[in-house]
CSV table of C-alpha atoms in Angstrom, one decimal:
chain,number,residue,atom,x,y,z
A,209,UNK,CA,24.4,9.1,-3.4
A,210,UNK,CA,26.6,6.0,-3.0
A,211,UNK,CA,29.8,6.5,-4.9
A,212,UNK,CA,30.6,4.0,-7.8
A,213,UNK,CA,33.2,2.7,-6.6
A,214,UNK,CA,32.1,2.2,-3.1
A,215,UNK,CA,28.5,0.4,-4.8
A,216,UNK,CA,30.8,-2.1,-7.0
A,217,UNK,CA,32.7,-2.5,-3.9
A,218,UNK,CA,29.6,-3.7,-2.5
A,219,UNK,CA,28.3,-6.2,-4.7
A,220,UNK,CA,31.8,-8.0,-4.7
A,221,UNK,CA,30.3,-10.1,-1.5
A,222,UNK,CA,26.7,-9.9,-2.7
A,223,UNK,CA,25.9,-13.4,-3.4
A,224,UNK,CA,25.3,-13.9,-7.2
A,225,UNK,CA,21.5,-13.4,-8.1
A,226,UNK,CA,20.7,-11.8,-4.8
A,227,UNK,CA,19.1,-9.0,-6.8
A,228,UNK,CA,20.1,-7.6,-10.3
A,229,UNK,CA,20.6,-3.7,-9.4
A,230,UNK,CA,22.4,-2.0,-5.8
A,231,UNK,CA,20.4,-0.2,-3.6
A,232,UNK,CA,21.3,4.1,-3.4
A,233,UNK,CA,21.0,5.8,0.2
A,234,UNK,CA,19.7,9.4,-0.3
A,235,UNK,CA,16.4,11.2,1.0
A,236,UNK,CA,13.5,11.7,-1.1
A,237,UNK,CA,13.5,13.9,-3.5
A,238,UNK,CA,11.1,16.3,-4.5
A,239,UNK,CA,8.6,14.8,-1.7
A,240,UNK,CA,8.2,17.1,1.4
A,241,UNK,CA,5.2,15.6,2.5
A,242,UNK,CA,5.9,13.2,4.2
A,243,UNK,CA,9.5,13.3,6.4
A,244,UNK,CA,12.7,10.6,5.0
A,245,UNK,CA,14.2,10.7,7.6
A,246,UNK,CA,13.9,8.9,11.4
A,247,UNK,CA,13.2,11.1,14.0
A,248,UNK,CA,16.2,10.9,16.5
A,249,UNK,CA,14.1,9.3,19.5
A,250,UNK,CA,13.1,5.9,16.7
A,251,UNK,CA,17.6,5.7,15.5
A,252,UNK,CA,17.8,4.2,19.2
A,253,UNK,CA,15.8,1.2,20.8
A,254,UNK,CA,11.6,2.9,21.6
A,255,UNK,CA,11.3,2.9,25.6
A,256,UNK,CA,8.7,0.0,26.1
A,257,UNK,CA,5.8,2.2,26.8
A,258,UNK,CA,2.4,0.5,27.2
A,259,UNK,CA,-0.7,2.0,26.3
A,260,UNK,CA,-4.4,0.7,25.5
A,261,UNK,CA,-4.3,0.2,22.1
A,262,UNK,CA,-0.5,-1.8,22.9
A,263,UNK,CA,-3.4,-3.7,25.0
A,264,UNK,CA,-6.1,-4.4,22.8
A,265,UNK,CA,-2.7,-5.9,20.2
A,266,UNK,CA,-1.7,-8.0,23.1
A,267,UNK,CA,-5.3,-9.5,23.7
A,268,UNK,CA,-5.2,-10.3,20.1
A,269,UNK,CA,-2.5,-12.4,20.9
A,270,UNK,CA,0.0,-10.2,18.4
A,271,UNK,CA,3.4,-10.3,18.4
A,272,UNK,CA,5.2,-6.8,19.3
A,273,UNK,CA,8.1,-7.0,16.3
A,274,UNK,CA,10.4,-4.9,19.1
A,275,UNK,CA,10.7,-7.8,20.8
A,276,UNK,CA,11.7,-10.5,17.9
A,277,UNK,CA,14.2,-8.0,16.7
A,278,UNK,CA,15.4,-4.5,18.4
A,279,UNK,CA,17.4,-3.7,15.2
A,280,UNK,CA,14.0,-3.2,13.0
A,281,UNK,CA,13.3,0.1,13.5
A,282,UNK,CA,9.7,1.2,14.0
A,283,UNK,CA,8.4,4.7,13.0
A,284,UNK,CA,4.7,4.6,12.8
A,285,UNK,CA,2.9,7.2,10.5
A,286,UNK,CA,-0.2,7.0,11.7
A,287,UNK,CA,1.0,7.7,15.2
A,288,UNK,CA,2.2,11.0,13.9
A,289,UNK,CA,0.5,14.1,11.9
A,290,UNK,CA,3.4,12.6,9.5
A,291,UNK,CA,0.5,11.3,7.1
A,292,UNK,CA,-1.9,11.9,4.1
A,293,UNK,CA,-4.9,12.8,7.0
A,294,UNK,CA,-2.3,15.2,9.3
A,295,UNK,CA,-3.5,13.5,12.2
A,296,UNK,CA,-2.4,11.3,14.7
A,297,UNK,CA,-5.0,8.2,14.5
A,298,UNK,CA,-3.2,6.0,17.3
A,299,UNK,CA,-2.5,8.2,20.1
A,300,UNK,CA,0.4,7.6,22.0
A,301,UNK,CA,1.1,4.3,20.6
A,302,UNK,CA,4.4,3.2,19.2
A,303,UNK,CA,4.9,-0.4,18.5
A,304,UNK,CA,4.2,-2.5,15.7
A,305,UNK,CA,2.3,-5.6,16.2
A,306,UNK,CA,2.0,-8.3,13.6
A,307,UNK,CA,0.5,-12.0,14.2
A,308,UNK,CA,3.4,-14.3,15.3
A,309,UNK,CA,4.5,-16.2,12.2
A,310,UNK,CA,4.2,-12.5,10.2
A,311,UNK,CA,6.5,-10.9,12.9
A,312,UNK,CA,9.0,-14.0,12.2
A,313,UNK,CA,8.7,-13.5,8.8
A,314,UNK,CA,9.9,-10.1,9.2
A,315,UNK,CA,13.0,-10.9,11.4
A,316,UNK,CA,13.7,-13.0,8.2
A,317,UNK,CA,13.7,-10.1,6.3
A,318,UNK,CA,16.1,-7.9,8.2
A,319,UNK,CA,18.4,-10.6,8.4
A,320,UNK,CA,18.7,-10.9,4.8
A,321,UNK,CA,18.8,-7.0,4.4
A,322,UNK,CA,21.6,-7.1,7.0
A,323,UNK,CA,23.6,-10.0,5.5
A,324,UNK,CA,24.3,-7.7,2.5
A,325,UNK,CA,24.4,-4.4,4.1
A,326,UNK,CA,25.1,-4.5,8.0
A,327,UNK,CA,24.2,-0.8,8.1
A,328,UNK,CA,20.8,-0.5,6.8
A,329,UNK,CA,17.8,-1.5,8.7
A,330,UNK,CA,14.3,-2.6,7.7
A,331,UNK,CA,11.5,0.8,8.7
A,332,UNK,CA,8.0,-0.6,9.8
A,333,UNK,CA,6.0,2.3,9.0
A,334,UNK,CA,2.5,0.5,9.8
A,335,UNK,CA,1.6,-2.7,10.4
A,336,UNK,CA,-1.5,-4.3,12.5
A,337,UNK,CA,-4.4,-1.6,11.9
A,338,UNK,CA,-7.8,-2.1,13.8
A,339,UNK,CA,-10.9,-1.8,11.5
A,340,UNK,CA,-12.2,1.2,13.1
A,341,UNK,CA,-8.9,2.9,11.9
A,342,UNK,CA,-9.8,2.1,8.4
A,343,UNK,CA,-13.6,3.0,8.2
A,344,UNK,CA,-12.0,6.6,9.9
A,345,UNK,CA,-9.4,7.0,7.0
A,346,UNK,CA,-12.6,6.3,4.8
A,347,UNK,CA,-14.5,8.7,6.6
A,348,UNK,CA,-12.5,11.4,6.5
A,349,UNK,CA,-13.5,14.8,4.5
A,350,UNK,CA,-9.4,15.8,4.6
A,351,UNK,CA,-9.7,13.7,1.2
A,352,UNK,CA,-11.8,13.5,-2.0
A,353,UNK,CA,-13.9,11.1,-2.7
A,354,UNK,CA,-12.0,10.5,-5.8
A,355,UNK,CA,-8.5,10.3,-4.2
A,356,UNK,CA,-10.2,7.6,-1.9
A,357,UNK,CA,-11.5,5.5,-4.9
A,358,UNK,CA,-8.2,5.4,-6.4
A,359,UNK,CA,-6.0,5.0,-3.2
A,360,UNK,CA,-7.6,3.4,-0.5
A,361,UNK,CA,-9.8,0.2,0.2
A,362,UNK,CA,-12.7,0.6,0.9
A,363,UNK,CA,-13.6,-0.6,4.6
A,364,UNK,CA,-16.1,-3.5,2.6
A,365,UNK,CA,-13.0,-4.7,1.0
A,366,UNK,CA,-11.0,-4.5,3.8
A,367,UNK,CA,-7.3,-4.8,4.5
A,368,UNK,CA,-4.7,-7.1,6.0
A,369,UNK,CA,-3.3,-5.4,8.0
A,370,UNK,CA,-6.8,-5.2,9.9
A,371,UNK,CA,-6.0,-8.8,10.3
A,372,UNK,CA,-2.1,-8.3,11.9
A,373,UNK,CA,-1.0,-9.7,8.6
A,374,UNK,CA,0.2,-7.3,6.3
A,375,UNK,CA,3.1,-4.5,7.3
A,376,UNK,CA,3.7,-1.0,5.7
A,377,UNK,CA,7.9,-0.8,5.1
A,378,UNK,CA,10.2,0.9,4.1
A,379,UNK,CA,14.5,0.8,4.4
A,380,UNK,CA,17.0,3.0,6.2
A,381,UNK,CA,20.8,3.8,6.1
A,382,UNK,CA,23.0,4.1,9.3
A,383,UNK,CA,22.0,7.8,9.3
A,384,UNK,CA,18.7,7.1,9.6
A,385,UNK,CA,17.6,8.8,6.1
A,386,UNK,CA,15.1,6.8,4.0
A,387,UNK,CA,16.3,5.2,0.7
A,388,UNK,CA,15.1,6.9,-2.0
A,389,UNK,CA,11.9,4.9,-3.0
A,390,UNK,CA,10.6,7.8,-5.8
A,391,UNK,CA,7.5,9.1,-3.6
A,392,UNK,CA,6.5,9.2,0.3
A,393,UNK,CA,4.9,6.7,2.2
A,394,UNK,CA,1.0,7.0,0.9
A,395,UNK,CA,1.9,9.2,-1.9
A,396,UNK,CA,-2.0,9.2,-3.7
A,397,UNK,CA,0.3,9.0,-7.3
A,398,UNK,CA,0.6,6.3,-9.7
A,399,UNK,CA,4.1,6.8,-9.1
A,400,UNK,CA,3.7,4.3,-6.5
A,401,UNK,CA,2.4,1.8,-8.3
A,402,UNK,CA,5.1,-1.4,-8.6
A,403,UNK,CA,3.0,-2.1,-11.6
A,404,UNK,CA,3.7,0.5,-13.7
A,405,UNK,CA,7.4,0.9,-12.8
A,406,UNK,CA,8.6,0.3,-16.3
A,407,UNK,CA,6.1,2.4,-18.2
A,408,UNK,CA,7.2,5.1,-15.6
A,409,UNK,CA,10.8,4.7,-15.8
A,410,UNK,CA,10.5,5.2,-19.5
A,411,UNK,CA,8.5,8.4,-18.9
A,412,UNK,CA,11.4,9.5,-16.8
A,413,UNK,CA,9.7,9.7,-13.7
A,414,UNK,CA,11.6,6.8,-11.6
A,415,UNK,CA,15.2,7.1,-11.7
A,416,UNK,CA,17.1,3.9,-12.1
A,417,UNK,CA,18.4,4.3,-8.3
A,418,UNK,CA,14.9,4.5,-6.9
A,419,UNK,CA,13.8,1.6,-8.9
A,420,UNK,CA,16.8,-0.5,-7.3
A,421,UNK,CA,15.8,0.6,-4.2
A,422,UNK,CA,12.6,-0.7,-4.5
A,423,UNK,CA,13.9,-3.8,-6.2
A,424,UNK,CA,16.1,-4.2,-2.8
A,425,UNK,CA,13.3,-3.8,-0.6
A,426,UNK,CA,10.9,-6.4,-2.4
A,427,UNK,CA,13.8,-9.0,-2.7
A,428,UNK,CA,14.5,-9.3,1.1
A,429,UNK,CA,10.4,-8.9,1.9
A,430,UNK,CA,10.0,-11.9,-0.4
A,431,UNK,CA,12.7,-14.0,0.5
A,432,UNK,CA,11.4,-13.8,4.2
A,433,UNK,CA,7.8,-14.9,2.6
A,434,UNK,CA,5.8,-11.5,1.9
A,435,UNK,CA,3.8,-10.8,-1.1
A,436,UNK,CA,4.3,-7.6,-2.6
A,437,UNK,CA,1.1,-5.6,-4.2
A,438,UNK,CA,0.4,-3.8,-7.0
A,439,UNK,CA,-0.4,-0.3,-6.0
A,440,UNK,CA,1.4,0.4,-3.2
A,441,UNK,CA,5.6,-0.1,-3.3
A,442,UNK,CA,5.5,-0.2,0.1
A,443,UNK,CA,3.0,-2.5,1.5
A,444,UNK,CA,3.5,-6.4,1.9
A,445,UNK,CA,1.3,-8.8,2.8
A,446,UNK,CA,2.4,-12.5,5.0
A,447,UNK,CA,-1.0,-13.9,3.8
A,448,UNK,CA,-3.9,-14.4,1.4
A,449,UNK,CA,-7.0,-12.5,2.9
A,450,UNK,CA,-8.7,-16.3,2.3
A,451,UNK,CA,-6.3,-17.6,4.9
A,452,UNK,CA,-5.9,-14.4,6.7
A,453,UNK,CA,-9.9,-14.9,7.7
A,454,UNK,CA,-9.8,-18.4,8.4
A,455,UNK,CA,-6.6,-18.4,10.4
A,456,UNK,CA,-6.7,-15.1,12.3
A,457,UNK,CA,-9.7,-12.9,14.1
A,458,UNK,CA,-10.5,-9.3,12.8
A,459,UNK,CA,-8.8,-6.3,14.8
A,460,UNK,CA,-12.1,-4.6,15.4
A,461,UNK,CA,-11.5,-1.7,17.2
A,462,UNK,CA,-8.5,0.6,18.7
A,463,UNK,CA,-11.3,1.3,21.3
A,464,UNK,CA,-11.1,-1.3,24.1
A,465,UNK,CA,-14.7,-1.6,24.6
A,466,UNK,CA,-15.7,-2.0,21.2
A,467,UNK,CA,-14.2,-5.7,21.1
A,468,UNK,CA,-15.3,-8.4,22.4
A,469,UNK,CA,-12.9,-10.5,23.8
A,470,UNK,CA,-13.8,-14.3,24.0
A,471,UNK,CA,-12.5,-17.0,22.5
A,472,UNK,CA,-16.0,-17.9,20.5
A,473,UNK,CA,-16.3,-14.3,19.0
A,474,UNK,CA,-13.2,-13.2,18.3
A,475,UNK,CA,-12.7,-16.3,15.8
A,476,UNK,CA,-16.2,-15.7,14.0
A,477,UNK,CA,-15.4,-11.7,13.6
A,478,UNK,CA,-14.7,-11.1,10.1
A,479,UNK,CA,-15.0,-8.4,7.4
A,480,UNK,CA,-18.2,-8.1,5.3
A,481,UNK,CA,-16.7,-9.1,1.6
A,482,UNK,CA,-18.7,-10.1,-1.7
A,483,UNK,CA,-19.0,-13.9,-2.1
A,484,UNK,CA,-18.9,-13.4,-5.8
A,485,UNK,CA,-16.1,-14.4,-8.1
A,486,UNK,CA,-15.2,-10.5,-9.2
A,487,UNK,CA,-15.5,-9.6,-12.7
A,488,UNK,CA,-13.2,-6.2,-13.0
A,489,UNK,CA,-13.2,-4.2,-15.8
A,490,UNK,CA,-11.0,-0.7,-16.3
A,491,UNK,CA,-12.6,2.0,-18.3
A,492,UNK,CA,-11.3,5.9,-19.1
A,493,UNK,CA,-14.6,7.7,-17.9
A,494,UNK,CA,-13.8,11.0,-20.5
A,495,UNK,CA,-17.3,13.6,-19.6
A,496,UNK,CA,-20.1,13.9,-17.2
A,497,UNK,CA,-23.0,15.9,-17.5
A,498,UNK,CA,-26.1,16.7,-15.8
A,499,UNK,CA,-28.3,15.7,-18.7
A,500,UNK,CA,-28.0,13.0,-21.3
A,501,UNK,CA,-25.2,13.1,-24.6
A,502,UNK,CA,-25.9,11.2,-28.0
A,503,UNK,CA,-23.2,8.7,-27.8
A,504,UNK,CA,-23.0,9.5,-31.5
A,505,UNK,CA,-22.4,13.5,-30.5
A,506,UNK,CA,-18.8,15.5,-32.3
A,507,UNK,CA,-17.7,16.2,-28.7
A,508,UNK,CA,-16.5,12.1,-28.4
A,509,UNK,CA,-14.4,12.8,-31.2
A,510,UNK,CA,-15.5,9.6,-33.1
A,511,UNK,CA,-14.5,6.9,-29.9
A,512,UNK,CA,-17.0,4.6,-29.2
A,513,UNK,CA,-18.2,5.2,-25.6
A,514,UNK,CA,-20.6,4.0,-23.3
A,515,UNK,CA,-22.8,5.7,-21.0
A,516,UNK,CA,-23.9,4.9,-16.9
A,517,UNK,CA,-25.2,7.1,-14.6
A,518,UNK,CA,-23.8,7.3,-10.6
A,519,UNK,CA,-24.0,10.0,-7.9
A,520,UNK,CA,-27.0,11.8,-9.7
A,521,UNK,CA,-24.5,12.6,-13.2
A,522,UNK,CA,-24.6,10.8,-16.6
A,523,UNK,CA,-21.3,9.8,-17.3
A,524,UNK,CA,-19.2,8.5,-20.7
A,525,UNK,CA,-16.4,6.0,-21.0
A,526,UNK,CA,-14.2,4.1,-23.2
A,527,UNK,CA,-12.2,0.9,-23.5
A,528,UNK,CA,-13.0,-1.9,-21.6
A,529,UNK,CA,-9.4,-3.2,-20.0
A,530,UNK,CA,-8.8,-6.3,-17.5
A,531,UNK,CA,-5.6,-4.8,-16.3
A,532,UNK,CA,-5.1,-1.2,-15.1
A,533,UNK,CA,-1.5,-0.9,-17.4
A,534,UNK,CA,-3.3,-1.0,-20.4
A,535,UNK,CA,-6.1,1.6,-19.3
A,536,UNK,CA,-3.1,3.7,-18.3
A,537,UNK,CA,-2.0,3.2,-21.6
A,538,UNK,CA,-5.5,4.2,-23.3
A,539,UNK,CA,-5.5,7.3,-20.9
A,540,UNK,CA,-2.6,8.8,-22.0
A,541,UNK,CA,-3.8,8.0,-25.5
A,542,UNK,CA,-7.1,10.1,-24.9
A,543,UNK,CA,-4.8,13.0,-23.1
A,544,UNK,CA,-3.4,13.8,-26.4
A,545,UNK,CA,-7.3,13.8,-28.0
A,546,UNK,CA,-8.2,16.5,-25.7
A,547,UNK,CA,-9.8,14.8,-23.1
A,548,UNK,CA,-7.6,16.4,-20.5
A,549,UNK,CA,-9.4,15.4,-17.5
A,550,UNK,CA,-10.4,11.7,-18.4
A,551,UNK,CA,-9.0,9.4,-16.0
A,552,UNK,CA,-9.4,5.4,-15.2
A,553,UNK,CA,-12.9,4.4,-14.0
A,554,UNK,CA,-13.2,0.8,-12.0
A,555,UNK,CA,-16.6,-1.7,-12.4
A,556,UNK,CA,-17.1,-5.0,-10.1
A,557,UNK,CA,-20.0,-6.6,-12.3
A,558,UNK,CA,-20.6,-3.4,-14.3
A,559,UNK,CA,-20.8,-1.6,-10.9
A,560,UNK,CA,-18.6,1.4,-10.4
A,561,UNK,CA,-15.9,0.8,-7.4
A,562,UNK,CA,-12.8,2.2,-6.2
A,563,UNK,CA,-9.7,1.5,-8.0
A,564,UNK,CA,-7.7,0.7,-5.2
A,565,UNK,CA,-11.2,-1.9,-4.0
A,566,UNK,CA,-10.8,-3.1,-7.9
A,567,UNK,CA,-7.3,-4.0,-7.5
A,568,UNK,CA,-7.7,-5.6,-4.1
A,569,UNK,CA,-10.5,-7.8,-5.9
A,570,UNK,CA,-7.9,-8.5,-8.2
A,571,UNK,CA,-5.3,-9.8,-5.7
A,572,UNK,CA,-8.0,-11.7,-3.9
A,573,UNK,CA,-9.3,-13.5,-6.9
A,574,UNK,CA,-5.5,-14.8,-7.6
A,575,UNK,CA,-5.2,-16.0,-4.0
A,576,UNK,CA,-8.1,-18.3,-4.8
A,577,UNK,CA,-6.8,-19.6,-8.4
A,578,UNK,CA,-9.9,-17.7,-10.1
């Protein structure tokens, strides 16, 4: 950890309001699934190695971030068994592609991480991500169908990055060890969240040096012109997914055949996505059962629930919230009742969803001023 001194030291030439609390170098702790720490090879400039899927990014007409900016280091996840899946989805790729005025946003980025610490360095852990990558995290058995409704989009929904547009970051010291964000890249834990960093910190379960950290990080990703999310600490998006469709084509595939490249269809390709304005509700879904309950029955304890059915079960909620920090709130709340294994329950138009798809739905319905 940075010594006292050494931090106020620091923030003597930090220009006032550059961001209220210091950034702490230090490797994750508690978190072994995922490694904090470059591998050797990624401290020093990648060799420029070319493969198909570097190919496919170049016929999109995406910008290889290497060659913007050497300093940004790039240490992809998903090239690696380094991920939730343990598997390496992209082969022996090792570049990060962005579209042009995303990869310049970056730069921006670094240079205003650098102008206030010289030795750390901006870590692209993911950034363009064909669709066909997506709809195989989606596919995979490695994970439960509930860990994927609460931590990934769905391919329907779709994600920026599919798009070159959105990049997965984190930040390094001159050792090469990750700051201390509070969990791993793709931790599936609300701990990751941005949006319930206060409720957590309160709980004790985010240190005041990992929240700076992570203040860091989002101050010089939004200065350059990113959006942060909700959900994930360290994704960013360069675009609304309105724009983002408009503006750029859909990466289709990391399988050269599989796209189509002419001009004509690689500017109509685009994401299936429902036209409707969302209406997103948040429930705590607290018992299922194979046959129907009296929603007047002792075991609800007097709350007033509702019932649906999906995937063959009859199943009971509570609350109704527009915002997933209040149906935190009312989960904890039903914890203490007894309801040990209730947890938050997503609905697009009274339809169950993912929360993750919810939440995307969300940030798309602001883009537009819904």
């Amino acid at each position: 950890m940075v010594s006292k001194l050494y931090f106020l030291f620091v923030l003597s030439f930090i220009p006032f309001g550059f961001f209220h609390e210091g950034p702490y170098s230090g490797n994750q702790q508690g978190i072994s699934r995922i490694k904090s720490t470059l591998p050797s090879d990624l401290i020093s400039q990648q060799p420029d190695t070319i493969c198909d899927l570097d190919r496919i990014m170049q016929a999109y007409r995406l910008e290889n971030v290497k060659y913007l900016d050497t300093s940004i280091k790039v240490d992809l996840k998903y090239a690696q068994e380094d991920n939730f899946l343990h598997e390496n989805l992209y082969g022996n790729f090792n570049h990060a592609y962005l579209q042009k005025d995303a990869a310049e946003m970056l730069v921006q980025a670094q240079k205003q991480l650098k102008s206030v610490f010289p030795h750390y360095s901006l870590v692209v852990l993911d950034a363009a991500r064909p669709a066909s990558i997506q709809q195989k995290m989606w596919a995979s058995e490695k994970i439960t169908a509930y860990e994927k409704s609460r931590f990934l989009a769905s391919p329907d929904v779709g994600s920026l990055h599919s798009y070159g547009a959105a990049v997965d970051i984190t930040i390094c010291d001159g050792n090469g060890s990750y700051l201390d964000m509070g969990t791993a890249f793709d931790s599936f834990d609300e701990l990751s969240y941005p949006s319930l960093e206060k409720t957590m910190e309160k709980e004790g379960k985010l240190t005041p040096e990992q929240l700076a950290n992570r203040h860091l990080l989002r101050t010089v990703m939004k200065k350059a012109g990113f959006s942060p999310i909700q959900t994930e600490w360290w994704h960013f998006n360069a675009t609304s997914r309105v724009k983002a469709r408009t503006q750029y084509p859909l990466i289709v595939s990391h399988v050269w055949d599989e796209n189509n490249f002419t001009a004509e269809n690689i500017a109509n390709v685009t994401l299936p996505r429902d036209e409707k304005r969302p209406e997103i509700e948040f429930k705590i879904q607290i018992k299922s059962s194979t046959k129907p309950i009296s929603l007047s029955d002792p075991v609800f304890k007097g709350l007033v629930v509702k019932k649906y059915k999906y995937e063959g079960l009859y199943r009971y909620t509570t609350g109704e919230y527009k915002n997933i920090e209040d149906a935190r709130e009312m989960k904890l709340k039903i914890w203490e009742m007894g309801f040990t294994d209730a947890f938050i329950a997503a609905f697009n138009h009274g339809k169950r969803i993912g929360i993750m798809d919810a939440i995307e739905y969300l940030n798309q319905a602001n883009e537009n001023g819904q």
